[in-house]
mmCIF file of C-alpha atoms in Angstrom:
data_model
loop_
_atom_site.group_PDB
_atom_site.id
_atom_site.type_symbol
_atom_site.label_atom_id
_atom_site.label_comp_id
_atom_site.label_asym_id
_atom_site.label_seq_id
_atom_site.Cartn_x
_atom_site.Cartn_y
_atom_site.Cartn_z
ATOM 1 C CA MET A 1 66.603 -98.930 97.434
ATOM 2 C CA LYS A 2 70.210 -99.321 98.509
ATOM 3 C CA ARG A 3 69.448 -97.658 101.825
ATOM 4 C CA LYS A 4 66.603 -100.104 102.506
ATOM 5 C CA LEU A 5 68.776 -103.098 101.765
ATOM 6 C CA ALA A 6 71.513 -101.764 104.036
ATOM 7 C CA CYS A 7 69.096 -101.288 106.911
ATOM 8 C CA ALA A 8 67.767 -104.796 106.452
ATOM 9 C CA ALA A 9 71.270 -106.201 106.552
ATOM 10 C CA ILE A 10 72.010 -104.363 109.775
ATOM 11 C CA ALA A 11 68.830 -105.697 111.375
ATOM 12 C CA LEU A 12 69.587 -109.274 110.310
ATOM 13 C CA ALA A 13 73.096 -109.073 111.662
ATOM 14 C CA PHE A 14 71.908 -107.612 114.909
ATOM 15 C CA LEU A 15 69.113 -110.130 115.515
ATOM 16 C CA PRO A 16 71.083 -113.241 116.603
ATOM 17 C CA ALA A 17 73.060 -111.421 119.270
ATOM 18 C CA MET A 18 69.912 -109.865 120.711
ATOM 19 C CA GLY A 19 68.069 -113.169 120.502
ATOM 20 C CA GLN A 20 70.692 -114.967 122.540
ATOM 21 C CA ALA A 21 70.797 -112.309 125.204
ATOM 22 C CA GLN A 22 67.155 -111.215 125.573
ATOM 23 C CA THR A 23 64.814 -113.111 123.244
ATOM 24 C CA TYR A 24 61.659 -111.558 124.634
ATOM 25 C CA ASN A 25 62.905 -108.078 123.677
ATOM 26 C CA CYS A 26 63.351 -109.164 120.058
ATOM 27 C CA ASP A 27 59.939 -110.812 119.777
ATOM 28 C CA VAL A 28 58.543 -107.636 118.276
ATOM 29 C CA ASN A 29 55.265 -109.085 117.030
ATOM 30 C CA GLY A 30 54.601 -111.073 120.195
ATOM 31 C CA ASP A 31 54.187 -114.426 118.473
ATOM 32 C CA GLY A 32 56.582 -116.265 120.803
ATOM 33 C CA THR A 33 59.379 -116.639 118.266
ATOM 34 C CA VAL A 34 62.078 -114.448 116.784
ATOM 35 C CA ASN A 35 62.216 -114.635 113.003
ATOM 36 C CA VAL A 36 62.247 -112.590 109.803
ATOM 37 C CA ALA A 37 58.788 -111.195 110.563
ATOM 38 C CA ASP A 38 60.247 -109.427 113.602
ATOM 39 C CA VAL A 39 63.134 -108.157 111.467
ATOM 40 C CA MET A 40 60.709 -106.644 108.955
ATOM 41 C CA LEU A 41 58.901 -104.849 111.749
ATOM 42 C CA VAL A 42 62.199 -103.360 112.918
ATOM 43 C CA VAL A 43 63.126 -102.332 109.368
ATOM 44 C CA ASP A 44 59.742 -100.737 108.763
ATOM 45 C CA LYS A 45 60.013 -98.894 112.052
ATOM 46 C CA VAL A 46 63.421 -97.504 111.097
ATOM 47 C CA LEU A 47 62.230 -96.511 107.616
ATOM 48 C CA GLY A 48 58.896 -95.184 108.834
ATOM 49 C CA THR A 49 56.959 -97.595 106.645
ATOM 50 C CA SER A 50 54.258 -100.131 107.478
ATOM 51 C CA SER A 51 54.636 -103.895 107.630
ATOM 52 C CA ASP A 52 50.960 -104.429 106.853
ATOM 53 C CA SER A 53 51.777 -105.224 103.246
ATOM 54 C CA GLN A 54 53.576 -108.309 104.533
ATOM 55 C CA ARG A 55 50.325 -109.601 106.015
ATOM 56 C CA ARG A 56 47.836 -109.507 103.143
ATOM 57 C CA ILE A 57 44.960 -111.986 103.435
ATOM 58 C CA LYS A 58 43.751 -114.418 100.763
ATOM 59 C CA PHE A 59 40.284 -115.924 100.908
ATOM 60 C CA TYR A 60 39.173 -119.113 99.195
ATOM 61 C CA VAL A 61 35.462 -119.921 99.220
ATOM 62 C CA THR A 62 33.233 -122.964 98.926
ATOM 63 C CA GLU A 63 29.506 -123.331 99.404
ATOM 64 C CA GLU A 64 27.075 -125.532 101.268
ATOM 65 C CA PRO A 65 24.217 -125.671 98.720
ATOM 66 C CA PHE A 66 20.510 -125.607 99.467
ATOM 67 C CA GLU A 67 19.060 -128.939 100.527
ATOM 68 C CA THR A 68 15.936 -130.143 98.746
ATOM 69 C CA GLU A 69 12.969 -131.755 100.454
ATOM 70 C CA SER A 70 14.122 -135.134 99.174
ATOM 71 C CA GLY A 71 17.532 -134.672 100.788
ATOM 72 C CA GLY A 72 19.459 -133.723 97.656
ATOM 73 C CA THR A 73 21.137 -130.401 96.954
ATOM 74 C CA ARG A 74 20.444 -127.513 94.624
ATOM 75 C CA LYS A 75 23.143 -124.988 93.771
ATOM 76 C CA SER A 76 21.466 -122.897 91.094
ATOM 77 C CA ILE A 77 19.238 -120.440 92.931
ATOM 78 C CA ARG A 78 18.467 -117.402 90.779
ATOM 79 C CA ARG A 79 17.408 -114.703 93.187
ATOM 80 C CA ALA A 80 20.871 -113.120 93.218
ATOM 81 C CA PRO A 81 23.643 -113.663 90.683
ATOM 82 C CA GLU A 82 25.985 -113.984 93.647
ATOM 83 C CA VAL A 83 23.980 -116.719 95.318
ATOM 84 C CA THR A 84 26.499 -119.406 94.392
ATOM 85 C CA THR A 85 30.200 -119.142 94.979
ATOM 86 C CA SER A 86 30.892 -119.739 91.295
ATOM 87 C CA THR A 87 29.372 -116.326 90.545
ATOM 88 C CA LEU A 88 30.148 -114.511 93.803
ATOM 89 C CA LYS A 89 31.651 -111.138 92.846
ATOM 90 C CA GLN A 90 32.309 -109.800 96.321
ATOM 91 C CA PHE A 91 31.306 -110.199 99.933
ATOM 92 C CA TYR A 92 31.669 -108.167 103.099
ATOM 93 C CA LEU A 93 34.193 -109.081 105.728
ATOM 94 C CA HIS A 94 34.521 -108.096 109.382
ATOM 95 C CA LEU A 95 37.024 -109.163 112.020
ATOM 96 C CA LEU A 96 36.563 -109.916 115.709
ATOM 97 C CA TYR A 97 39.488 -110.287 118.064
ATOM 98 C CA ARG A 98 40.497 -109.850 121.724
ATOM 99 C CA GLU A 99 38.272 -110.635 124.685
ATOM 100 C CA GLU A 100 36.705 -107.179 124.551
ATOM 101 C CA GLY A 101 35.198 -108.019 121.173
ATOM 102 C CA ILE A 102 36.609 -105.442 118.786
ATOM 103 C CA LEU A 103 34.761 -105.470 115.500
ATOM 104 C CA GLU A 104 36.439 -103.903 112.492
ATOM 105 C CA LEU A 105 33.910 -102.040 110.335
ATOM 106 C CA SER A 106 36.165 -100.397 107.775
ATOM 107 C CA ASP A 107 35.244 -100.044 104.107
ATOM 108 C CA ASP A 108 38.539 -101.816 103.476
ATOM 109 C CA HIS A 109 36.728 -105.038 104.278
ATOM 110 C CA HIS A 110 34.842 -105.137 100.996
ATOM 111 C CA THR A 111 36.437 -108.025 99.191
ATOM 112 C CA TYR A 112 37.120 -108.406 95.491
ATOM 113 C CA ILE A 113 38.027 -111.374 93.356
ATOM 114 C CA THR A 114 41.518 -111.521 91.862
ATOM 115 C CA LYS A 115 42.589 -112.856 88.479
ATOM 116 C CA GLU A 116 44.174 -115.772 90.335
ATOM 117 C CA GLY A 117 40.711 -116.833 91.532
ATOM 118 C CA HIS A 118 40.921 -116.017 95.233
ATOM 119 C CA TYR A 119 39.331 -113.095 97.071
ATOM 120 C CA GLN A 120 41.217 -110.263 98.675
ATOM 121 C CA THR A 121 40.589 -107.061 100.595
ATOM 122 C CA GLU A 122 42.455 -103.825 101.133
ATOM 123 C CA ALA A 123 42.591 -104.621 104.824
ATOM 124 C CA THR A 124 45.502 -106.581 106.282
ATOM 125 C CA TRP A 125 45.915 -108.802 109.316
ATOM 126 C CA PRO A 126 45.338 -106.857 112.575
ATOM 127 C CA GLY A 127 48.443 -105.015 113.774
ATOM 128 C CA ASN A 128 50.763 -106.613 116.292
ATOM 129 C CA LEU A 129 50.125 -104.004 118.980
ATOM 130 C CA VAL A 130 46.440 -104.932 119.106
ATOM 131 C CA SER A 131 46.486 -108.587 118.171
ATOM 132 C CA PRO A 132 49.721 -110.646 118.223
ATOM 133 C CA LEU A 133 50.161 -112.993 115.311
ATOM 134 C CA SER A 134 49.574 -115.931 117.629
ATOM 135 C CA THR A 135 46.139 -114.583 118.614
ATOM 136 C CA PRO A 136 43.128 -116.168 116.856
ATOM 137 C CA VAL A 137 41.087 -113.763 114.742
ATOM 138 C CA SER A 138 37.486 -114.528 113.771
ATOM 139 C CA PHE A 139 36.524 -113.640 110.212
ATOM 140 C CA PHE A 140 32.815 -113.101 109.571
ATOM 141 C CA ALA A 141 31.924 -112.986 105.891
ATOM 142 C CA TYR A 142 28.535 -112.449 104.334
ATOM 143 C CA HIS A 143 26.736 -111.434 101.177
ATOM 144 C CA ASN A 144 23.303 -109.861 101.151
ATOM 145 C CA ASN A 145 21.678 -106.677 99.917
ATOM 146 C CA GLN A 146 23.195 -104.383 102.505
ATOM 147 C CA GLU A 147 26.201 -103.891 104.726
ATOM 148 C CA SER A 148 24.653 -104.411 108.135
ATOM 149 C CA CYS A 149 27.002 -106.044 110.631
ATOM 150 C CA PHE A 150 26.752 -104.957 114.268
ATOM 151 C CA LEU A 151 27.696 -105.956 117.816
ATOM 152 C CA ASP A 152 25.035 -106.654 120.431
ATOM 153 C CA GLU A 153 25.271 -105.861 124.153
ATOM 154 C CA ALA A 154 27.370 -108.984 124.715
ATOM 155 C CA ASN A 155 29.809 -108.038 121.918
ATOM 156 C CA LYS A 156 28.384 -110.759 119.690
ATOM 157 C CA PRO A 157 28.362 -109.911 115.978
ATOM 158 C CA TYR A 158 25.092 -110.182 114.096
ATOM 159 C CA LEU A 159 23.708 -109.439 110.673
ATOM 160 C CA LEU A 160 20.566 -107.324 110.428
ATOM 161 C CA VAL A 161 18.485 -108.945 107.681
ATOM 162 C CA GLU A 162 15.474 -107.327 106.045
ATOM 163 C CA LEU A 163 14.021 -109.132 103.043
ATOM 164 C CA GLU A 164 12.767 -107.308 99.974
ATOM 165 C CA GLU A 165 9.012 -107.441 99.378
ATOM 166 C CA ASN A 166 9.067 -108.339 95.686
ATOM 167 C CA SER A 167 10.526 -111.770 95.041
ATOM 168 C CA SER A 168 12.263 -110.612 91.838
ATOM 169 C CA GLU A 169 14.276 -108.037 93.823
ATOM 170 C CA GLN A 170 15.419 -110.315 96.615
ATOM 171 C CA THR A 171 19.026 -111.176 97.394
ATOM 172 C CA ASP A 172 20.062 -114.395 99.059
ATOM 173 C CA VAL A 173 21.937 -114.240 102.363
ATOM 174 C CA LEU A 174 25.228 -116.173 102.345
ATOM 175 C CA VAL A 175 27.285 -116.347 105.538
ATOM 176 C CA ALA A 176 30.618 -117.881 106.536
ATOM 177 C CA LYS A 177 32.955 -117.844 109.527
ATOM 178 C CA GLU A 178 36.537 -118.925 110.177
ATOM 179 C CA THR A 179 38.858 -118.407 113.143
ATOM 180 C CA LYS A 180 42.612 -118.626 112.712
ATOM 181 C CA SER A 181 45.807 -116.999 113.933
ATOM 182 C CA TRP A 182 48.367 -115.738 111.442
ATOM 183 C CA ASN A 183 50.791 -118.384 112.629
ATOM 184 C CA GLU A 184 48.257 -121.099 111.780
ATOM 185 C CA CYS A 185 47.379 -119.983 108.255
ATOM 186 C CA GLU A 186 49.852 -117.282 107.184
ATOM 187 C CA GLY A 187 46.990 -115.247 105.807
ATOM 188 C CA VAL A 188 45.162 -117.958 103.840
ATOM 189 C CA ILE A 189 41.535 -118.223 105.009
ATOM 190 C CA ASN A 190 39.092 -120.843 103.730
ATOM 191 C CA LEU A 191 35.452 -119.812 103.998
ATOM 192 C CA LYS A 192 32.514 -122.160 103.524
ATOM 193 C CA PHE A 193 29.364 -120.158 102.856
ATOM 194 C CA HIS A 194 25.926 -121.409 103.833
ATOM 195 C CA HIS A 195 22.422 -120.081 103.174
ATOM 196 C CA ALA A 196 20.859 -118.359 106.169
ATOM 197 C CA CYS A 197 17.279 -118.220 104.835
ATOM 198 C CA ALA A 198 14.701 -120.733 103.688
ATOM 199 C CA ALA A 199 14.018 -121.021 99.960
ATOM 200 C CA ALA A 200 10.285 -121.280 99.222
ATOM 201 C CA GLN A 201 8.789 -122.103 95.854
ATOM 202 C CA PHE A 202 5.110 -121.606 95.104
ATOM 203 C CA SER A 203 2.981 -123.226 92.423
ATOM 204 C CA ILE A 204 -0.735 -122.814 91.793
ATOM 205 C CA LYS A 205 -3.386 -124.973 90.169
ATOM 206 C CA LYS A 206 -7.143 -125.087 89.620
ATOM 207 C CA SER A 207 -8.952 -127.691 91.684
ATOM 208 C CA GLU A 208 -10.773 -130.590 90.056
ATOM 209 C CA LYS A 209 -14.045 -129.268 91.399
ATOM 210 C CA MET A 210 -13.521 -125.823 89.838
ATOM 211 C CA ALA A 211 -12.709 -127.524 86.552
ATOM 212 C CA GLU A 212 -15.857 -129.660 86.781
ATOM 213 C CA LYS A 213 -17.929 -126.532 87.365
ATOM 214 C CA GLY A 214 -16.466 -125.048 84.181
ATOM 215 C CA TYR A 215 -14.757 -122.002 85.700
ATOM 216 C CA ASN A 216 -11.896 -120.225 83.966
ATOM 217 C CA VAL A 217 -9.237 -118.802 86.290
ATOM 218 C CA GLU A 218 -6.640 -116.225 85.271
ATOM 219 C CA VAL A 219 -4.067 -115.276 87.904
ATOM 220 C CA ASN A 220 -2.096 -112.031 87.808
ATOM 221 C CA GLN A 221 -0.244 -112.087 91.160
ATOM 222 C CA VAL A 222 -0.126 -113.905 94.462
ATOM 223 C CA VAL A 223 0.624 -111.840 97.578
ATOM 224 C CA LEU A 224 1.568 -113.297 100.962
ATOM 225 C CA HIS A 225 0.375 -110.997 103.757
ATOM 226 C CA ASN A 226 1.702 -110.583 107.318
ATOM 227 C CA ILE A 227 4.962 -112.466 106.850
ATOM 228 C CA ILE A 228 7.869 -111.509 109.111
ATOM 229 C CA LYS A 229 10.508 -109.755 107.029
ATOM 230 C CA THR A 230 13.320 -108.918 109.458
ATOM 231 C CA GLY A 231 15.564 -110.659 111.962
ATOM 232 C CA ASP A 232 19.061 -110.758 113.441
ATOM 233 C CA TYR A 233 21.362 -113.544 112.269
ATOM 234 C CA MET A 234 24.020 -114.254 114.893
ATOM 235 C CA LEU A 235 27.356 -114.737 113.166
ATOM 236 C CA ASP A 236 29.147 -116.482 116.038
ATOM 237 C CA ASP A 237 26.815 -119.498 116.206
ATOM 238 C CA PHE A 238 24.640 -119.155 113.063
ATOM 239 C CA THR A 239 21.332 -118.814 114.915
ATOM 240 C CA TRP A 240 18.386 -116.522 114.253
ATOM 241 C CA LYS A 241 16.741 -114.011 116.562
ATOM 242 C CA ILE A 242 13.392 -113.325 114.923
ATOM 243 C CA PRO A 243 10.875 -110.902 116.478
ATOM 244 C CA GLU A 244 7.162 -111.386 116.966
ATOM 245 C CA ALA A 245 4.790 -110.301 114.224
ATOM 246 C CA SER A 246 3.950 -106.594 114.425
ATOM 247 C CA PRO A 247 3.311 -103.723 112.002
ATOM 248 C CA GLU A 248 7.039 -102.960 112.087
ATOM 249 C CA THR A 249 8.264 -106.513 111.467
ATOM 250 C CA VAL A 250 5.887 -107.925 108.836
ATOM 251 C CA THR A 251 5.426 -107.225 105.159
ATOM 252 C CA LYS A 252 3.697 -108.667 102.106
ATOM 253 C CA PHE A 253 5.692 -110.741 99.645
ATOM 254 C CA THR A 254 4.686 -110.561 95.992
ATOM 255 C CA LEU A 255 4.903 -113.469 93.540
ATOM 256 C CA ASN A 256 4.403 -112.536 89.889
ATOM 257 C CA ALA A 257 2.944 -114.562 87.034
ATOM 258 C CA TYR A 258 5.415 -115.831 84.434
ATOM 259 C CA ARG A 259 4.952 -117.335 81.002
ATOM 260 C CA ASN A 260 7.892 -119.013 79.253
ATOM 261 C CA GLY A 261 10.282 -117.461 81.762
ATOM 262 C CA GLU A 262 9.040 -113.903 81.263
ATOM 263 C CA LYS A 263 6.796 -111.839 83.525
ATOM 264 C CA THR A 264 3.268 -111.684 82.124
ATOM 265 C CA ASP A 265 -0.112 -110.129 82.896
ATOM 266 C CA PHE A 266 -1.699 -113.443 83.842
ATOM 267 C CA ILE A 267 -1.522 -117.214 83.649
ATOM 268 C CA SER A 268 -4.543 -119.406 82.936
ATOM 269 C CA LEU A 269 -4.823 -122.156 85.539
ATOM 270 C CA THR A 270 -5.304 -125.829 84.776
ATOM 271 C CA THR A 271 -5.498 -128.801 87.107
ATOM 272 C CA ASP A 272 -1.706 -129.138 86.694
ATOM 273 C CA ALA A 273 0.458 -126.976 88.946
ATOM 274 C CA THR A 274 2.052 -123.884 87.375
ATOM 275 C CA LEU A 275 5.112 -122.257 88.929
ATOM 276 C CA LEU A 276 4.789 -118.730 90.287
ATOM 277 C CA ALA A 277 8.385 -118.174 89.287
ATOM 278 C CA LYS A 278 10.614 -117.606 86.301
ATOM 279 C CA ASP A 279 11.762 -121.225 86.272
ATOM 280 C CA GLU A 280 12.447 -124.174 88.579
ATOM 281 C CA ASN A 281 15.570 -122.443 89.937
ATOM 282 C CA ASP A 282 13.648 -119.341 91.002
ATOM 283 C CA PHE A 283 12.780 -119.029 94.697
ATOM 284 C CA LEU A 284 11.314 -116.707 97.301
ATOM 285 C CA PHE A 285 13.582 -116.298 100.354
ATOM 286 C CA LEU A 286 11.830 -116.317 103.705
ATOM 287 C CA LEU A 287 13.038 -116.273 107.298
ATOM 288 C CA PRO A 288 13.141 -119.755 108.854
ATOM 289 C CA THR A 289 10.395 -119.209 111.416
ATOM 290 C CA LYS A 290 6.870 -120.386 112.109
ATOM 291 C CA ILE A 291 4.227 -118.630 110.016
ATOM 292 C CA GLU A 292 0.941 -118.480 111.900
ATOM 293 C CA SER A 293 -2.246 -118.708 109.838
ATOM 294 C CA VAL A 294 -4.825 -115.912 110.048
ATOM 295 C CA ASN A 295 -7.284 -116.325 112.911
ATOM 296 C CA ARG A 296 -10.018 -113.885 111.846
ATOM 297 C CA LYS A 297 -11.614 -112.584 108.660
ATOM 298 C CA TYR A 298 -9.182 -110.924 106.299
ATOM 299 C CA SER A 299 -10.736 -107.445 106.424
ATOM 300 C CA GLU A 300 -10.060 -107.310 110.175
ATOM 301 C CA ALA A 301 -6.684 -109.053 110.283
ATOM 302 C CA THR A 302 -3.808 -107.048 111.721
ATOM 303 C CA ALA A 303 -0.099 -107.911 111.564
ATOM 304 C CA ALA A 304 -0.385 -110.044 114.692
ATOM 305 C CA ASP A 305 -3.472 -111.949 113.533
ATOM 306 C CA GLY A 306 -1.656 -114.289 111.181
ATOM 307 C CA ALA A 307 -0.764 -114.735 107.531
ATOM 308 C CA TYR A 308 -2.949 -115.193 104.474
ATOM 309 C CA ILE A 309 -2.717 -115.345 100.699
ATOM 310 C CA GLU A 310 -4.303 -112.826 98.345
ATOM 311 C CA ILE A 311 -4.709 -114.033 94.759
ATOM 312 C CA LYS A 312 -5.280 -111.283 92.187
ATOM 313 C CA CYS A 313 -7.323 -112.968 89.510
ATOM 314 C CA LYS A 314 -10.348 -113.288 87.277
ATOM 315 C CA VAL A 315 -12.854 -116.104 87.782
ATOM 316 C CA TYR A 316 -15.571 -116.446 85.177
ATOM 317 C CA LYS A 317 -17.817 -118.823 83.248
ATOM 318 C CA ASP A 318 -19.760 -117.982 80.089
ATOM 319 C CA ASN A 319 -18.804 -114.297 80.512
ATOM 320 C CA ASP A 320 -20.274 -114.323 84.010
ATOM 321 C CA TYR A 321 -17.503 -112.955 86.266
ATOM 322 C CA LYS A 322 -17.472 -114.169 89.840
ATOM 323 C CA VAL A 323 -14.188 -112.323 90.511
ATOM 324 C CA GLY A 324 -12.864 -109.340 88.578
ATOM 325 C CA SER A 325 -14.178 -108.227 85.217
ATOM 326 C CA LEU A 326 -13.207 -108.241 81.566
ATOM 327 C CA ASP A 327 -10.875 -105.286 82.196
ATOM 328 C CA ASP A 328 -9.801 -105.689 85.835
ATOM 329 C CA PHE A 329 -8.496 -108.303 88.226
ATOM 330 C CA GLY A 330 -10.192 -108.850 91.564
ATOM 331 C CA SER A 331 -8.897 -110.549 94.697
ATOM 332 C CA VAL A 332 -9.679 -113.754 96.536
ATOM 333 C CA TYR A 333 -8.184 -114.935 99.817
ATOM 334 C CA LEU A 334 -6.962 -118.106 101.528
ATOM 335 C CA PRO A 335 -5.330 -118.658 104.917
ATOM 336 C CA PHE A 336 -1.630 -119.461 104.947
ATOM 337 C CA GLY A 337 0.575 -120.925 107.646
ATOM 338 C CA TYR A 338 3.575 -123.224 107.914
ATOM 339 C CA ASP A 339 6.424 -123.916 110.317
ATOM 340 C CA LEU A 340 9.612 -122.981 108.439
ATOM 341 C CA SER A 341 11.774 -122.912 111.567
ATOM 342 C CA GLY A 342 13.664 -126.034 110.473
ATOM 343 C CA TYR A 343 14.208 -124.875 106.900
ATOM 344 C CA LYS A 344 17.351 -122.757 107.154
ATOM 345 C CA GLY A 345 19.357 -123.652 104.054
ATOM 346 C CA LYS A 346 16.517 -125.852 102.788
ATOM 347 C CA ILE A 347 13.892 -125.673 100.060
ATOM 348 C CA LYS A 348 10.166 -125.894 100.740
ATOM 349 C CA SER A 349 7.620 -126.254 97.926
ATOM 350 C CA PHE A 350 4.016 -125.075 98.266
ATOM 351 C CA VAL A 351 1.112 -125.775 95.926
ATOM 352 C CA ILE A 352 -1.871 -123.396 96.155
ATOM 353 C CA ASN A 353 -5.072 -125.218 95.305
ATOM 354 C CA PHE A 354 -7.441 -122.671 93.772
ATOM 355 C CA GLY A 355 -10.828 -124.177 94.524
ATOM 356 C CA THR A 356 -14.278 -123.574 95.886
ATOM 357 C CA SER A 357 -12.820 -122.589 99.286
ATOM 358 C CA ILE A 358 -11.693 -119.181 98.007
ATOM 359 C CA ARG A 359 -13.238 -116.301 99.946
ATOM 360 C CA ASP A 360 -13.744 -112.567 99.605
ATOM 361 C CA PHE A 361 -12.128 -109.963 101.851
ATOM 362 C CA ASP A 362 -14.840 -110.365 104.481
ATOM 363 C CA GLY A 363 -14.419 -114.135 104.591
ATOM 364 C CA TYR A 364 -17.474 -115.188 102.623
ATOM 365 C CA LEU A 365 -17.352 -118.055 100.131
ATOM 366 C CA ILE A 366 -17.354 -116.898 96.518
ATOM 367 C CA ILE A 367 -18.247 -120.178 94.776
ATOM 368 C CA GLN A 368 -21.303 -121.822 96.276
#
């Protein structure tokens, strides 16, 4: 310890004389000024230690909540415990600096929350030989179900997003960006996270006509077919690159039946809408793109032929089963399409009207 203090004293004493004679030689970190930071670099060089510990980064986060259809905001979205910044346990962090577009992909960029309430990472500010402390560094932060940050051909960072099929297993995608130099912020970075996906909520009800005809309807699951599941989210300008529908890019999304907040075998429909979700804060995340409705009968529809809804259910009256049986659920089908391209960070509610327009897999009406 005494040796370190002695070396520091020598460096401090030596600095003014050098600064007066040849300032640019003493500007060790290349930030345009000669100060204690340069001294520490000299000391660490003499001692063979690193100055990185002097440039630890603190992150403070806020959130831009989901916007409702009425223009309000909703913060409590259940799909992932980390969906709001109040419960965010960690997020991934990558850095981009220099014109060449160097992207740091170290495991050190997994952040953790400290007892003081800010987030930190094992990584430190980029070294002075690569990025002077006066050079802006872009921080790209995100939380989703995988670590999937890449550079495209133009050295633009993007997040590869692939949504889980079952709504109960989905994770929201939160993204933030900030660009600062060390001299501007001294290692304190404020990140405002936003939601990259659309939040869809589905309800289902029995039509008045089905009720008049005396049909009972029990629904087990609702499955959305031929919905695009994957896309690239550009982190520099927060835009989506979403591919065309194909066998490789689409999937089916499953919505389960719930009763009193718990998953159940079925729900009995009434003419009032029933949520296909655990509660009103439970959503299905979808990519904000246009969903084309199916353009041919369901038994012939391929991935590129459009989307449709399959409802696993029982439909019966006086023990006469039109769909399913006493022991098994059958399936009925409806077309589904909607333009979600303007719904990034927004909520969209859908109500499925279970009526006499339901069809079998070959497209024929079931209720005449």
